[in-house]
Amino acid sequence: MCLMHKSEEYGKITLKNKDLSLFNGKSPIERFASKFIKHMPYSTDVIRAALLELIEENVLFIDGNSLCQKRMIKDGHLSTVRAVAGKKGANKTNQKYFAEANSQQTETANNEQSIPEEVPEKEPKVKKKKYADTVSLTEKEYAALVELAGEKGAARMIEILDNYKDSHGKRYKSDYKAIKNWVVDKYNEERQKKWNQGS
């Protein structure tokens, strides 16, 4: 899942031509297991078994030479659509703002009076809620963690960050970014260890 977050197409890992030629003759699952062995400290058999389980549980699916996660692909598409819409909205607002500013400058020159520039209002800060002694997130950020790992997974990731911050005296501008940057990997390592131990 972490590799899918970092992949070129969000939620989809596609085998490249060199991978296909390197793993020629292997089944799609074995190809991905052979590719992931470079990124994980596990054997091909362990990775293959984990992939099969995720596919059986409909968490992942294979589409040609791509390993996909439906929800992540949908979220990535939605994020792109929102980014494009936001950019259009920003451009429209900027055009309107500059048109008004030019109009004011022309009026000032004609009347030889100075008109104060209008300053666009800042967007209100989104309130954060405390989810642990040292960890605060917005409701949207928390919902994204639940979407990624479920209630228990989100709670465990918050606990990992809280323990780290508490013991190291560390502070972050954004606890959510810290979780995405390294806590998700730590949480996935824990899960893999438990899975290997059969718990």
C-alpha positions as a Python dict, from the first residue, in 0.01 Angstrom:
ca = {
    (1, 'M'): (0, 0, 0),
    (2, 'C'): (288, 236, 81),
    (3, 'L'): (441, 169, -262),
    (4, 'M'): (102, 251, -418),
    (5, 'H'): (105, 587, -237),
    (6, 'K'): (440, 668, -395),
    (7, 'S'): (371, 520, -741),
    (8, 'E'): (340, 733, -1055),
    (9, 'E'): (-29, 652, -1085),
    (10, 'Y'): (-180, 670, -736),
    (11, 'G'): (-316, 333, -622),
    (12, 'K'): (-161, 136, -909),
    (13, 'I'): (176, -38, -947),
    (14, 'T'): (252, -131, -1307),
    (15, 'L'): (525, -371, -1414),
    (16, 'K'): (765, -207, -1658),
    (17, 'N'): (902, -376, -1970),
    (18, 'K'): (1227, -467, -1793),
    (19, 'D'): (1024, -632, -1512),
    (20, 'L'): (822, -830, -1766),
    (21, 'S'): (1130, -956, -1945),
    (22, 'L'): (1308, -1029, -1614),
    (23, 'F'): (1015, -1226, -1469),
    (24, 'N'): (912, -1386, -1800),
    (25, 'G'): (718, -1711, -1757),
    (26, 'K'): (598, -1630, -1405),
    (27, 'S'): (237, -1575, -1301),
    (28, 'P'): (128, -1212, -1233),
    (29, 'I'): (134, -1272, -854),
    (30, 'E'): (487, -1416, -871),
    (31, 'R'): (601, -1121, -1085),
    (32, 'F'): (480, -870, -827),
    (33, 'A'): (622, -1077, -540),
    (34, 'S'): (960, -1085, -719),
    (35, 'K'): (942, -707, -773),
    (36, 'F'): (848, -630, -411),
    (37, 'I'): (1127, -844, -265),
    (38, 'K'): (1362, -550, -343),
    (39, 'H'): (1156, -324, -115),
    (40, 'M'): (1071, -565, 169),
    (41, 'P'): (1275, -782, 406),
    (42, 'Y'): (1062, -1092, 333),
    (43, 'S'): (1089, -1396, 111),
    (44, 'T'): (904, -1422, -220),
    (45, 'D'): (677, -1690, -69),
    (46, 'V'): (572, -1464, 220),
    (47, 'I'): (503, -1169, -12),
    (48, 'R'): (312, -1391, -260),
    (49, 'A'): (96, -1532, 24),
    (50, 'A'): (22, -1179, 150),
    (51, 'L'): (-73, -1061, -200),
    (52, 'L'): (-302, -1361, -250),
    (53, 'E'): (-474, -1287, 80),
    (54, 'L'): (-526, -920, -12),
    (55, 'I'): (-666, -1020, -352),
    (56, 'E'): (-898, -1280, -196),
    (57, 'E'): (-1026, -1014, 47),
    (58, 'N'): (-1089, -776, -250),
    (59, 'V'): (-840, -523, -113),
    (60, 'L'): (-630, -550, -430),
    (61, 'F'): (-692, -671, -785),
    (62, 'I'): (-475, -736, -1090),
    (63, 'D'): (-552, -556, -1415),
    (64, 'G'): (-315, -674, -1690),
    (65, 'N'): (34, -581, -1573),
    (66, 'S'): (-91, -359, -1290),
    (67, 'L'): (-162, -431, -925),
    (68, 'C'): (-446, -199, -823),
    (69, 'Q'): (-635, -74, -518),
    (70, 'K'): (-979, 46, -630),
    (71, 'R'): (-1039, 299, -352),
    (72, 'M'): (-694, 458, -387),
    (73, 'I'): (-739, 492, -765),
    (74, 'K'): (-1078, 657, -706),
    (75, 'D'): (-930, 892, -442),
    (76, 'G'): (-639, 980, -673),
    (77, 'H'): (-880, 1066, -955),
    (78, 'L'): (-1093, 1273, -717),
    (79, 'S'): (-785, 1455, -590),
    (80, 'T'): (-680, 1539, -947),
    (81, 'V'): (-1030, 1664, -1034),
    (82, 'R'): (-1036, 1881, -721),
    (83, 'A'): (-688, 2018, -792),
    (84, 'V'): (-789, 2117, -1146),
    (85, 'A'): (-1113, 2273, -1020),
    (86, 'G'): (-922, 2457, -746),
    (87, 'K'): (-673, 2592, -997),
    (88, 'K'): (-953, 2713, -1222),
    (89, 'G'): (-1124, 2878, -927),
    (90, 'A'): (-799, 3043, -816),
    (91, 'N'): (-733, 3172, -1169),
    (92, 'K'): (-1084, 3314, -1189),
    (93, 'T'): (-1048, 3482, -848),
    (94, 'N'): (-706, 3623, -942),
    (95, 'Q'): (-838, 3762, -1271),
    (96, 'K'): (-1126, 3927, -1088),
    (97, 'Y'): (-892, 4065, -820),
    (98, 'F'): (-646, 4208, -1074),
    (99, 'A'): (-929, 4355, -1283),
    (100, 'E'): (-1062, 4532, -972),
    (101, 'A'): (-709, 4648, -880),
    (102, 'N'): (-653, 4789, -1232),
    (103, 'S'): (-991, 4959, -1220),
    (104, 'Q'): (-904, 5118, -885),
    (105, 'Q'): (-564, 5237, -1013),
    (106, 'T'): (-728, 5399, -1317),
    (107, 'E'): (-988, 5566, -1097),
    (108, 'T'): (-716, 5688, -858),
    (109, 'A'): (-513, 5837, -1142),
    (110, 'N'): (-821, 6014, -1280),
    (111, 'N'): (-932, 6153, -945),
    (112, 'E'): (-578, 6201, -811),
    (113, 'Q'): (-690, 6025, -496),
    (114, 'S'): (-542, 5720, -332),
    (115, 'I'): (-779, 5434, -274),
    (116, 'P'): (-656, 5166, -32),
    (117, 'E'): (-606, 4823, -187),
    (118, 'E'): (-844, 4552, -85),
    (119, 'V'): (-672, 4261, 83),
    (120, 'P'): (-833, 3924, 21),
    (121, 'E'): (-956, 3761, 338),
    (122, 'K'): (-757, 3468, 471),
    (123, 'E'): (-930, 3135, 486),
    (124, 'P'): (-1021, 3038, 842),
    (125, 'K'): (-794, 2775, 998),
    (126, 'V'): (-946, 2432, 1026),
    (127, 'K'): (-972, 2332, 1391),
    (128, 'K'): (-772, 2031, 1505),
    (129, 'K'): (-890, 1779, 1759),
    (130, 'K'): (-666, 1604, 2012),
    (131, 'Y'): (-656, 1230, 1944),
    (132, 'A'): (-374, 1166, 2195),
    (133, 'D'): (-172, 1369, 2448),
    (134, 'T'): (61, 1503, 2179),
    (135, 'V'): (-124, 1428, 1855),
    (136, 'S'): (-380, 1663, 1698),
    (137, 'L'): (-556, 1614, 1364),
    (138, 'T'): (-841, 1770, 1172),
    (139, 'E'): (-1151, 1554, 1132),
    (140, 'K'): (-1070, 1523, 762),
    (141, 'E'): (-715, 1401, 837),
    (142, 'Y'): (-844, 1147, 1090),
    (143, 'A'): (-1106, 1025, 840),
    (144, 'A'): (-828, 974, 582),
    (145, 'L'): (-634, 757, 828),
    (146, 'V'): (-947, 552, 903),
    (147, 'E'): (-1000, 515, 528),
    (148, 'L'): (-642, 392, 492),
    (149, 'A'): (-619, 151, 786),
    (150, 'G'): (-956, 130, 965),
    (151, 'E'): (-1041, 256, 1316),
    (152, 'K'): (-793, 25, 1493),
    (153, 'G'): (-516, 100, 1246),
    (154, 'A'): (-570, 476, 1276),
    (155, 'A'): (-567, 448, 1656),
    (156, 'R'): (-244, 246, 1647),
    (157, 'M'): (-70, 493, 1413),
    (158, 'I'): (-172, 782, 1641),
    (159, 'E'): (-39, 584, 1939),
    (160, 'I'): (297, 523, 1763),
    (161, 'L'): (339, 895, 1690),
    (162, 'D'): (225, 996, 2039),
    (163, 'N'): (478, 762, 2203),
    (164, 'Y'): (757, 885, 1978),
    (165, 'K'): (683, 1254, 2036),
    (166, 'D'): (646, 1199, 2409),
    (167, 'S'): (973, 1007, 2449),
    (168, 'H'): (1182, 1224, 2213),
    (169, 'G'): (1028, 1564, 2287),
    (170, 'K'): (965, 1601, 1914),
    (171, 'R'): (710, 1841, 1766),
    (172, 'Y'): (573, 1858, 1410),
    (173, 'K'): (395, 2136, 1223),
    (174, 'S'): (157, 1868, 1095),
    (175, 'D'): (107, 1542, 1284),
    (176, 'Y'): (-84, 1408, 983),
    (177, 'K'): (216, 1461, 753),
    (178, 'A'): (442, 1288, 1007),
    (179, 'I'): (207, 990, 1011),
    (180, 'K'): (203, 974, 629),
    (181, 'N'): (582, 1021, 605),
    (182, 'W'): (699, 748, 843),
    (183, 'V'): (436, 618, 1088),
    (184, 'V'): (242, 432, 814),
    (185, 'D'): (561, 238, 728),
    (186, 'K'): (623, 160, 1096),
    (187, 'Y'): (264, 42, 1138),
    (188, 'N'): (287, -181, 829),
    (189, 'E'): (612, -333, 962),
    (190, 'E'): (436, -418, 1289),
    (191, 'R'): (148, -580, 1103),
    (192, 'Q'): (386, -781, 886),
    (193, 'K'): (574, -908, 1194),
    (194, 'K'): (247, -1017, 1356),
    (195, 'W'): (138, -1181, 1033),
    (196, 'N'): (470, -1369, 1008),
    (197, 'Q'): (432, -1486, 1367),
    (198, 'G'): (84, -1608, 1288),
    (199, 'S'): (-93, -1373, 1531),
}
